[in-house]
């Protein structure tokens, strides 16, 4: 499982130019089963994605499709982790 932290490196006004494309990209990844959860940081300095993918190369390929990355408005920190404890509702995420 991966936690992906996006940090905007351009002004929010520039980020917003690619927001609709980014949302379509996220929708496509949810439909493909690549992403489990996502949302913006507060304050709005970027976003967070949780991915259940196992293959780091597949994740990198998918992240390279993100319009935010393709247009250079965000940088990405990818953290691999193992879910060892969850709430009862999220037991299916434990490894």
mmCIF file of N, CA, C and O in Angstrom:
data_model
loop_
_atom_site.group_PDB
_atom_site.id
_atom_site.type_symbol
_atom_site.label_atom_id
_atom_site.label_comp_id
_atom_site.label_asym_id
_atom_site.label_seq_id
_atom_site.Cartn_x
_atom_site.Cartn_y
_atom_site.Cartn_z
ATOM 1 N N UNK A 1 0.845 -1.171 0.000
ATOM 2 C CA UNK A 1 0.000 0.000 0.000
ATOM 3 C C UNK A 1 0.888 1.230 0.000
ATOM 4 O O UNK A 1 2.001 1.196 0.527
ATOM 5 N N UNK A 2 0.399 2.285 -0.584
ATOM 6 C CA UNK A 2 1.180 3.518 -0.706
ATOM 7 C C UNK A 2 0.370 4.732 -0.285
ATOM 8 O O UNK A 2 -0.816 4.837 -0.583
ATOM 9 N N UNK A 3 1.055 5.650 0.387
ATOM 10 C CA UNK A 3 0.537 6.985 0.648
ATOM 11 C C UNK A 3 1.314 7.918 -0.271
ATOM 12 O O UNK A 3 2.544 7.912 -0.257
ATOM 13 N N UNK A 4 0.592 8.661 -1.099
ATOM 14 C CA UNK A 4 1.216 9.603 -2.026
ATOM 15 C C UNK A 4 0.833 11.010 -1.573
ATOM 16 O O UNK A 4 -0.347 11.350 -1.491
ATOM 17 N N UNK A 5 1.836 11.801 -1.251
ATOM 18 C CA UNK A 5 1.618 13.176 -0.821
ATOM 19 C C UNK A 5 2.017 14.114 -1.957
ATOM 20 O O UNK A 5 3.178 14.136 -2.365
ATOM 21 N N UNK A 6 1.037 14.851 -2.484
ATOM 22 C CA UNK A 6 1.298 15.838 -3.529
ATOM 23 C C UNK A 6 1.470 17.201 -2.873
ATOM 24 O O UNK A 6 0.691 17.563 -1.994
ATOM 25 N N UNK A 7 2.470 17.939 -3.309
ATOM 26 C CA UNK A 7 2.689 19.302 -2.838
ATOM 27 C C UNK A 7 2.756 20.213 -4.048
ATOM 28 O O UNK A 7 3.528 19.964 -4.979
ATOM 29 N N UNK A 8 1.913 21.237 -4.044
ATOM 30 C CA UNK A 8 1.925 22.184 -5.160
ATOM 31 C C UNK A 8 3.238 22.954 -5.173
ATOM 32 O O UNK A 8 3.707 23.426 -4.129
ATOM 33 N N UNK A 9 3.813 23.080 -6.355
ATOM 34 C CA UNK A 9 5.060 23.841 -6.515
ATOM 35 C C UNK A 9 4.842 25.050 -7.416
ATOM 36 O O UNK A 9 5.798 25.760 -7.730
ATOM 37 N N UNK A 10 3.617 25.276 -7.797
ATOM 38 C CA UNK A 10 3.222 26.444 -8.576
ATOM 39 C C UNK A 10 2.054 27.113 -7.851
ATOM 40 O O UNK A 10 1.402 26.478 -7.000
ATOM 41 N N UNK A 11 1.744 28.366 -8.158
ATOM 42 C CA UNK A 11 0.606 29.030 -7.519
ATOM 43 C C UNK A 11 -0.704 28.267 -7.771
ATOM 44 O O UNK A 11 -0.879 27.626 -8.807
ATOM 45 N N UNK A 12 -1.608 28.320 -6.785
ATOM 46 C CA UNK A 12 -2.882 27.604 -6.872
ATOM 47 C C UNK A 12 -3.647 27.974 -8.146
ATOM 48 O O UNK A 12 -4.309 27.120 -8.742
ATOM 49 N N UNK A 13 -3.534 29.209 -8.586
ATOM 50 C CA UNK A 13 -4.230 29.616 -9.805
ATOM 51 C C UNK A 13 -3.743 28.795 -11.011
ATOM 52 O O UNK A 13 -4.533 28.452 -11.891
ATOM 53 N N UNK A 14 -2.471 28.473 -11.029
ATOM 54 C CA UNK A 14 -1.918 27.647 -12.102
ATOM 55 C C UNK A 14 -2.359 26.189 -11.938
ATOM 56 O O UNK A 14 -2.695 25.516 -12.909
ATOM 57 N N UNK A 15 -2.375 25.706 -10.714
ATOM 58 C CA UNK A 15 -2.841 24.347 -10.420
ATOM 59 C C UNK A 15 -4.283 24.188 -10.896
ATOM 60 O O UNK A 15 -4.647 23.186 -11.519
ATOM 61 N N UNK A 16 -5.116 25.191 -10.613
ATOM 62 C CA UNK A 16 -6.538 25.132 -10.961
ATOM 63 C C UNK A 16 -6.781 24.956 -12.459
ATOM 64 O O UNK A 16 -7.810 24.413 -12.854
ATOM 65 N N UNK A 17 -5.842 25.386 -13.281
ATOM 66 C CA UNK A 17 -6.005 25.211 -14.734
ATOM 67 C C UNK A 17 -6.061 23.738 -15.113
ATOM 68 O O UNK A 17 -6.611 23.388 -16.153
ATOM 69 N N UNK A 18 -5.501 22.858 -14.266
ATOM 70 C CA UNK A 18 -5.450 21.426 -14.563
ATOM 71 C C UNK A 18 -6.340 20.601 -13.641
ATOM 72 O O UNK A 18 -6.313 19.372 -13.697
ATOM 73 N N UNK A 19 -7.158 21.276 -12.828
ATOM 74 C CA UNK A 19 -7.957 20.579 -11.821
ATOM 75 C C UNK A 19 -8.990 19.635 -12.436
ATOM 76 O O UNK A 19 -9.140 18.497 -11.977
ATOM 77 N N UNK A 20 -9.702 20.056 -13.463
ATOM 78 C CA UNK A 20 -10.701 19.174 -14.092
ATOM 79 C C UNK A 20 -10.038 17.934 -14.688
ATOM 80 O O UNK A 20 -10.542 16.820 -14.522
ATOM 81 N N UNK A 21 -8.897 18.112 -15.346
ATOM 82 C CA UNK A 21 -8.167 16.971 -15.904
ATOM 83 C C UNK A 21 -7.695 16.041 -14.789
ATOM 84 O O UNK A 21 -7.734 14.811 -14.937
ATOM 85 N N UNK A 22 -7.222 16.617 -13.693
ATOM 86 C CA UNK A 22 -6.756 15.826 -12.554
ATOM 87 C C UNK A 22 -7.905 15.002 -11.976
ATOM 88 O O UNK A 22 -7.731 13.814 -11.668
ATOM 89 N N UNK A 23 -9.079 15.592 -11.856
ATOM 90 C CA UNK A 23 -10.243 14.864 -11.328
ATOM 91 C C UNK A 23 -10.631 13.713 -12.245
ATOM 92 O O UNK A 23 -10.996 12.636 -11.770
ATOM 93 N N UNK A 24 -10.564 13.927 -13.551
ATOM 94 C CA UNK A 24 -10.853 12.846 -14.500
ATOM 95 C C UNK A 24 -9.821 11.727 -14.368
ATOM 96 O O UNK A 24 -10.159 10.540 -14.435
ATOM 97 N N UNK A 25 -8.577 12.103 -14.201
ATOM 98 C CA UNK A 25 -7.500 11.134 -13.976
ATOM 99 C C UNK A 25 -7.786 10.311 -12.722
ATOM 100 O O UNK A 25 -7.675 9.078 -12.734
ATOM 101 N N UNK A 26 -8.151 10.970 -11.612
ATOM 102 C CA UNK A 26 -8.469 10.259 -10.378
ATOM 103 C C UNK A 26 -9.629 9.302 -10.585
ATOM 104 O O UNK A 26 -9.579 8.135 -10.154
ATOM 105 N N UNK A 27 -10.671 9.767 -11.251
ATOM 106 C CA UNK A 27 -11.841 8.928 -11.516
ATOM 107 C C UNK A 27 -11.433 7.668 -12.268
ATOM 108 O O UNK A 27 -11.862 6.558 -11.925
ATOM 109 N N UNK A 28 -10.594 7.824 -13.276
ATOM 110 C CA UNK A 28 -10.111 6.682 -14.063
ATOM 111 C C UNK A 28 -9.355 5.694 -13.173
ATOM 112 O O UNK A 28 -9.524 4.476 -13.288
ATOM 113 N N UNK A 29 -8.537 6.204 -12.241
ATOM 114 C CA UNK A 29 -7.758 5.333 -11.364
ATOM 115 C C UNK A 29 -8.638 4.624 -10.333
ATOM 116 O O UNK A 29 -8.371 3.471 -9.967
ATOM 117 N N UNK A 30 -9.707 5.286 -9.874
ATOM 118 C CA UNK A 30 -10.659 4.616 -8.988
ATOM 119 C C UNK A 30 -11.365 3.490 -9.732
ATOM 120 O O UNK A 30 -11.518 2.389 -9.207
ATOM 121 N N UNK A 31 -11.786 3.766 -10.954
ATOM 122 C CA UNK A 31 -12.469 2.744 -11.758
ATOM 123 C C UNK A 31 -11.559 1.546 -12.026
ATOM 124 O O UNK A 31 -12.020 0.403 -12.084
ATOM 125 N N UNK A 32 -10.259 1.793 -12.170
ATOM 126 C CA UNK A 32 -9.288 0.725 -12.420
ATOM 127 C C UNK A 32 -8.904 -0.012 -11.139
ATOM 128 O O UNK A 32 -8.212 -1.038 -11.189
ATOM 129 N N UNK A 33 -9.314 0.513 -9.979
ATOM 130 C CA UNK A 33 -8.983 -0.111 -8.706
ATOM 131 C C UNK A 33 -7.602 0.256 -8.178
ATOM 132 O O UNK A 33 -7.105 -0.367 -7.243
ATOM 133 N N UNK A 34 -6.975 1.275 -8.753
ATOM 134 C CA UNK A 34 -5.620 1.666 -8.349
ATOM 135 C C UNK A 34 -5.592 2.529 -7.096
ATOM 136 O O UNK A 34 -4.629 2.475 -6.336
ATOM 137 N N UNK A 35 -6.630 3.341 -6.881
ATOM 138 C CA UNK A 35 -6.676 4.258 -5.750
ATOM 139 C C UNK A 35 -7.821 3.882 -4.816
ATOM 140 O O UNK A 35 -8.887 3.456 -5.267
ATOM 141 N N UNK A 36 -7.592 4.067 -3.510
ATOM 142 C CA UNK A 36 -8.590 3.755 -2.492
ATOM 143 C C UNK A 36 -9.212 4.995 -1.867
ATOM 144 O O UNK A 36 -10.347 4.963 -1.404
ATOM 145 N N UNK A 37 -8.439 6.083 -1.798
ATOM 146 C CA UNK A 37 -8.866 7.283 -1.081
ATOM 147 C C UNK A 37 -8.029 8.454 -1.568
ATOM 148 O O UNK A 37 -6.847 8.270 -1.872
ATOM 149 N N UNK A 38 -8.627 9.623 -1.652
ATOM 150 C CA UNK A 38 -7.852 10.816 -2.011
ATOM 151 C C UNK A 38 -8.573 12.055 -1.506
ATOM 152 O O UNK A 38 -9.762 12.019 -1.203
ATOM 153 N N UNK A 39 -7.819 13.147 -1.432
ATOM 154 C CA UNK A 39 -8.408 14.414 -1.021
ATOM 155 C C UNK A 39 -7.347 15.491 -0.931
ATOM 156 O O UNK A 39 -6.146 15.214 -0.994
ATOM 157 N N UNK A 40 -7.807 16.722 -0.797
ATOM 158 C CA UNK A 40 -6.872 17.846 -0.731
ATOM 159 C C UNK A 40 -6.384 18.066 0.689
ATOM 160 O O UNK A 40 -7.061 17.724 1.652
ATOM 161 N N UNK A 41 -5.198 18.618 0.795
ATOM 162 C CA UNK A 41 -4.643 19.001 2.091
ATOM 163 C C UNK A 41 -5.321 20.285 2.544
ATOM 164 O O UNK A 41 -5.752 21.104 1.721
ATOM 165 N N UNK A 42 -5.394 20.462 3.851
ATOM 166 C CA UNK A 42 -5.905 21.696 4.447
ATOM 167 C C UNK A 42 -4.820 22.280 5.333
ATOM 168 O O UNK A 42 -4.395 21.589 6.263
ATOM 169 N N UNK A 43 -4.342 23.483 5.074
ATOM 170 C CA UNK A 43 -4.729 24.372 3.985
ATOM 171 C C UNK A 43 -4.356 23.772 2.623
ATOM 172 O O UNK A 43 -3.590 22.812 2.543
ATOM 173 N N UNK A 44 -4.891 24.357 1.592
ATOM 174 C CA UNK A 44 -4.768 23.805 0.240
ATOM 175 C C UNK A 44 -3.352 24.007 -0.315
ATOM 176 O O UNK A 44 -3.081 24.933 -1.073
ATOM 177 N N UNK A 45 -2.488 23.075 0.031
ATOM 178 C CA UNK A 45 -1.104 23.105 -0.439
ATOM 179 C C UNK A 45 -0.770 21.893 -1.296
ATOM 180 O O UNK A 45 0.366 21.731 -1.731
ATOM 181 N N UNK A 46 -1.760 21.035 -1.506
ATOM 182 C CA UNK A 46 -1.558 19.814 -2.277
ATOM 183 C C UNK A 46 -2.651 18.821 -1.969
ATOM 184 O O UNK A 46 -3.768 19.207 -1.637
ATOM 185 N N UNK A 47 -2.323 17.531 -2.058
ATOM 186 C CA UNK A 47 -3.310 16.496 -1.817
ATOM 187 C C UNK A 47 -2.656 15.217 -1.342
ATOM 188 O O UNK A 47 -1.426 15.116 -1.263
ATOM 189 N N UNK A 48 -3.505 14.242 -1.022
ATOM 190 C CA UNK A 48 -3.051 12.941 -0.551
ATOM 191 C C UNK A 48 -3.845 11.872 -1.290
ATOM 192 O O UNK A 48 -5.056 12.021 -1.493
ATOM 193 N N UNK A 49 -3.160 10.805 -1.691
ATOM 194 C CA UNK A 49 -3.791 9.652 -2.332
ATOM 195 C C UNK A 49 -3.325 8.408 -1.580
ATOM 196 O O UNK A 49 -2.147 8.292 -1.249
ATOM 197 N N UNK A 50 -4.242 7.486 -1.333
ATOM 198 C CA UNK A 50 -3.893 6.165 -0.810
ATOM 199 C C UNK A 50 -4.129 5.173 -1.942
ATOM 200 O O UNK A 50 -5.214 5.144 -2.539
ATOM 201 N N UNK A 51 -3.109 4.375 -2.233
ATOM 202 C CA UNK A 51 -3.198 3.377 -3.295
ATOM 203 C C UNK A 51 -2.959 1.988 -2.712
ATOM 204 O O UNK A 51 -2.052 1.801 -1.904
ATOM 205 N N UNK A 52 -3.748 1.045 -3.149
ATOM 206 C CA UNK A 52 -3.580 -0.336 -2.719
ATOM 207 C C UNK A 52 -2.704 -1.153 -3.649
ATOM 208 O O UNK A 52 -2.575 -2.362 -3.480
ATOM 209 N N UNK A 53 -2.099 -0.506 -4.620
ATOM 210 C CA UNK A 53 -1.242 -1.229 -5.557
ATOM 211 C C UNK A 53 -0.058 -1.854 -4.830
ATOM 212 O O UNK A 53 0.414 -1.339 -3.816
ATOM 213 N N UNK A 54 0.448 -2.930 -5.382
ATOM 214 C CA UNK A 54 1.611 -3.613 -4.798
ATOM 215 C C UNK A 54 2.891 -3.312 -5.568
ATOM 216 O O UNK A 54 3.968 -3.285 -4.986
ATOM 217 N N UNK A 55 2.785 -3.078 -6.860
ATOM 218 C CA UNK A 55 3.944 -2.925 -7.742
ATOM 219 C C UNK A 55 4.373 -1.459 -7.830
ATOM 220 O O UNK A 55 3.634 -0.625 -8.355
ATOM 221 N N UNK A 56 5.571 -1.115 -7.326
ATOM 222 C CA UNK A 56 6.015 0.287 -7.354
ATOM 223 C C UNK A 56 6.192 0.829 -8.774
ATOM 224 O O UNK A 56 5.962 2.014 -9.002
ATOM 225 N N UNK A 57 6.568 -0.013 -9.714
ATOM 226 C CA UNK A 57 6.727 0.452 -11.097
ATOM 227 C C UNK A 57 5.382 0.785 -11.720
ATOM 228 O O UNK A 57 5.258 1.763 -12.468
ATOM 229 N N UNK A 58 4.363 -0.015 -11.411
ATOM 230 C CA UNK A 58 3.016 0.278 -11.914
ATOM 231 C C UNK A 58 2.508 1.589 -11.324
ATOM 232 O O UNK A 58 1.937 2.420 -12.026
ATOM 233 N N UNK A 59 2.738 1.786 -10.019
ATOM 234 C CA UNK A 59 2.315 3.036 -9.387
ATOM 235 C C UNK A 59 3.011 4.219 -10.039
ATOM 236 O O UNK A 59 2.370 5.231 -10.345
ATOM 237 N N UNK A 60 4.305 4.128 -10.270
ATOM 238 C CA UNK A 60 5.051 5.233 -10.887
ATOM 239 C C UNK A 60 4.511 5.541 -12.283
ATOM 240 O O UNK A 60 4.352 6.699 -12.660
ATOM 241 N N UNK A 61 4.204 4.495 -13.040
ATOM 242 C CA UNK A 61 3.638 4.686 -14.386
ATOM 243 C C UNK A 61 2.305 5.432 -14.289
ATOM 244 O O UNK A 61 2.056 6.374 -15.048
ATOM 245 N N UNK A 62 1.469 5.027 -13.342
ATOM 246 C CA UNK A 62 0.165 5.671 -13.159
ATOM 247 C C UNK A 62 0.323 7.119 -12.712
ATOM 248 O O UNK A 62 -0.362 8.014 -13.215
ATOM 249 N N UNK A 63 1.233 7.376 -11.780
ATOM 250 C CA UNK A 63 1.448 8.754 -11.311
ATOM 251 C C UNK A 63 1.965 9.646 -12.424
ATOM 252 O O UNK A 63 1.655 10.845 -12.461
ATOM 253 N N UNK A 64 2.726 9.095 -13.342
ATOM 254 C CA UNK A 64 3.233 9.880 -14.472
ATOM 255 C C UNK A 64 2.124 10.322 -15.419
ATOM 256 O O UNK A 64 2.324 11.217 -16.228
ATOM 257 N N UNK A 65 0.945 9.711 -15.311
ATOM 258 C CA UNK A 65 -0.211 10.104 -16.132
ATOM 259 C C UNK A 65 -0.975 11.278 -15.532
ATOM 260 O O UNK A 65 -1.832 11.868 -16.200
ATOM 261 N N UNK A 66 -0.697 11.613 -14.283
ATOM 262 C CA UNK A 66 -1.436 12.686 -13.601
ATOM 263 C C UNK A 66 -1.143 14.026 -14.271
ATOM 264 O O UNK A 66 0.012 14.421 -14.404
ATOM 265 N N UNK A 67 -2.185 14.744 -14.691
ATOM 266 C CA UNK A 67 -1.980 16.061 -15.307
ATOM 267 C C UNK A 67 -1.198 17.027 -14.416
ATOM 268 O O UNK A 67 -0.468 17.880 -14.933
ATOM 269 N N UNK A 68 -1.312 16.911 -13.101
ATOM 270 C CA UNK A 68 -0.527 17.776 -12.223
ATOM 271 C C UNK A 68 0.965 17.508 -12.400
ATOM 272 O O UNK A 68 1.767 18.433 -12.440
ATOM 273 N N UNK A 69 1.333 16.240 -12.510
ATOM 274 C CA UNK A 69 2.748 15.897 -12.699
ATOM 275 C C UNK A 69 3.183 16.246 -14.126
ATOM 276 O O UNK A 69 4.261 16.813 -14.330
ATOM 277 N N UNK A 70 2.379 15.904 -15.096
ATOM 278 C CA UNK A 70 2.724 16.156 -16.504
ATOM 279 C C UNK A 70 2.938 17.638 -16.785
ATOM 280 O O UNK A 70 3.753 17.998 -17.633
ATOM 281 N N UNK A 71 2.226 18.491 -16.048
ATOM 282 C CA UNK A 71 2.321 19.934 -16.276
ATOM 283 C C UNK A 71 3.185 20.640 -15.237
ATOM 284 O O UNK A 71 3.236 21.874 -15.199
ATOM 285 N N UNK A 72 3.866 19.881 -14.394
ATOM 286 C CA UNK A 72 4.844 20.446 -13.472
ATOM 287 C C UNK A 72 4.291 21.360 -12.404
ATOM 288 O O UNK A 72 4.973 22.301 -11.987
ATOM 289 N N UNK A 73 3.067 21.087 -11.922
ATOM 290 C CA UNK A 73 2.501 21.957 -10.895
ATOM 291 C C UNK A 73 2.539 21.339 -9.497
ATOM 292 O O UNK A 73 2.210 21.998 -8.515
ATOM 293 N N UNK A 74 2.945 20.058 -9.413
ATOM 294 C CA UNK A 74 3.026 19.393 -8.109
ATOM 295 C C UNK A 74 4.198 18.428 -8.100
ATOM 296 O O UNK A 74 4.585 17.892 -9.137
ATOM 297 N N UNK A 75 4.759 18.234 -6.893
ATOM 298 C CA UNK A 75 5.765 17.197 -6.720
ATOM 299 C C UNK A 75 5.160 16.124 -5.815
ATOM 300 O O UNK A 75 4.203 16.386 -5.083
ATOM 301 N N UNK A 76 5.732 14.919 -5.884
ATOM 302 C CA UNK A 76 5.130 13.761 -5.248
ATOM 303 C C UNK A 76 6.109 13.096 -4.294
ATOM 304 O O UNK A 76 7.258 12.863 -4.653
ATOM 305 N N UNK A 77 5.631 12.770 -3.097
ATOM 306 C CA UNK A 77 6.382 11.935 -2.166
ATOM 307 C C UNK A 77 5.593 10.636 -2.029
ATOM 308 O O UNK A 77 4.402 10.655 -1.678
ATOM 309 N N UNK A 78 6.227 9.518 -2.332
ATOM 310 C CA UNK A 78 5.573 8.214 -2.283
ATOM 311 C C UNK A 78 6.130 7.444 -1.093
ATOM 312 O O UNK A 78 7.339 7.245 -0.980
ATOM 313 N N UNK A 79 5.231 7.027 -0.197
ATOM 314 C CA UNK A 79 5.614 6.305 1.012
ATOM 315 C C UNK A 79 4.932 4.945 0.987
ATOM 316 O O UNK A 79 3.692 4.862 0.958
ATOM 317 N N UNK A 80 5.737 3.891 0.972
ATOM 318 C CA UNK A 80 5.189 2.537 1.031
ATOM 319 C C UNK A 80 4.989 2.172 2.500
ATOM 320 O O UNK A 80 5.855 2.436 3.336
ATOM 321 N N UNK A 81 3.829 1.560 2.809
ATOM 322 C CA UNK A 81 3.588 1.137 4.179
ATOM 323 C C UNK A 81 2.722 -0.116 4.199
ATOM 324 O O UNK A 81 2.074 -0.447 3.208
ATOM 325 N N UNK A 82 2.765 -0.800 5.323
ATOM 326 C CA UNK A 82 1.949 -1.990 5.538
ATOM 327 C C UNK A 82 0.913 -1.671 6.595
ATOM 328 O O UNK A 82 1.271 -1.274 7.710
ATOM 329 N N UNK A 83 -0.353 -1.813 6.226
ATOM 330 C CA UNK A 83 -1.435 -1.575 7.185
ATOM 331 C C UNK A 83 -1.495 -2.772 8.135
ATOM 332 O O UNK A 83 -1.841 -3.874 7.728
ATOM 333 N N UNK A 84 -1.133 -2.551 9.391
ATOM 334 C CA UNK A 84 -1.120 -3.636 10.360
ATOM 335 C C UNK A 84 -2.248 -3.525 11.387
ATOM 336 O O UNK A 84 -2.532 -4.479 12.104
ATOM 337 N N UNK A 85 -2.887 -2.357 11.424
ATOM 338 C CA UNK A 85 -4.004 -2.149 12.340
ATOM 339 C C UNK A 85 -5.012 -1.234 11.654
ATOM 340 O O UNK A 85 -4.631 -0.251 11.014
ATOM 341 N N UNK A 86 -6.306 -1.565 11.779
ATOM 342 C CA UNK A 86 -7.355 -0.758 11.153
ATOM 343 C C UNK A 86 -8.599 -0.748 12.039
ATOM 344 O O UNK A 86 -8.708 -1.554 12.970
ATOM 345 N N UNK A 87 -9.520 0.120 11.681
ATOM 346 C CA UNK A 87 -10.846 0.051 12.289
ATOM 347 C C UNK A 87 -11.538 -1.202 11.730
ATOM 348 O O UNK A 87 -11.123 -1.737 10.693
ATOM 349 N N UNK A 88 -12.603 -1.666 12.381
ATOM 350 C CA UNK A 88 -13.299 -2.858 11.873
ATOM 351 C C UNK A 88 -13.785 -2.696 10.429
ATOM 352 O O UNK A 88 -13.749 -3.645 9.645
ATOM 353 N N UNK A 89 -14.178 -1.499 10.058
ATOM 354 C CA UNK A 89 -14.699 -1.266 8.707
ATOM 355 C C UNK A 89 -13.631 -1.393 7.626
ATOM 356 O O UNK A 89 -13.943 -1.591 6.459
ATOM 357 N N UNK A 90 -12.358 -1.243 8.008
ATOM 358 C CA UNK A 90 -11.270 -1.267 7.028
ATOM 359 C C UNK A 90 -10.370 -2.494 7.162
ATOM 360 O O UNK A 90 -9.250 -2.504 6.661
ATOM 361 N N UNK A 91 -10.864 -3.542 7.786
ATOM 362 C CA UNK A 91 -10.077 -4.766 7.975
ATOM 363 C C UNK A 91 -9.525 -5.324 6.656
ATOM 364 O O UNK A 91 -8.450 -5.898 6.627
ATOM 365 N N UNK A 92 -10.255 -5.117 5.572
ATOM 366 C CA UNK A 92 -9.819 -5.649 4.273
ATOM 367 C C UNK A 92 -8.507 -5.028 3.798
ATOM 368 O O UNK A 92 -7.848 -5.571 2.913
ATOM 369 N N UNK A 93 -8.081 -3.917 4.406
ATOM 370 C CA UNK A 93 -6.832 -3.266 4.009
ATOM 371 C C UNK A 93 -5.609 -3.841 4.722
ATOM 372 O O UNK A 93 -4.476 -3.590 4.289
ATOM 373 N N UNK A 94 -5.822 -4.603 5.785
ATOM 374 C CA UNK A 94 -4.684 -5.153 6.533
ATOM 375 C C UNK A 94 -3.927 -6.154 5.688
ATOM 376 O O UNK A 94 -4.491 -6.927 4.945
ATOM 377 N N UNK A 95 -2.595 -6.118 5.856
ATOM 378 C CA UNK A 95 -1.756 -7.056 5.130
ATOM 379 C C UNK A 95 -1.157 -8.066 6.080
ATOM 380 O O UNK A 95 -0.987 -7.844 7.224
#
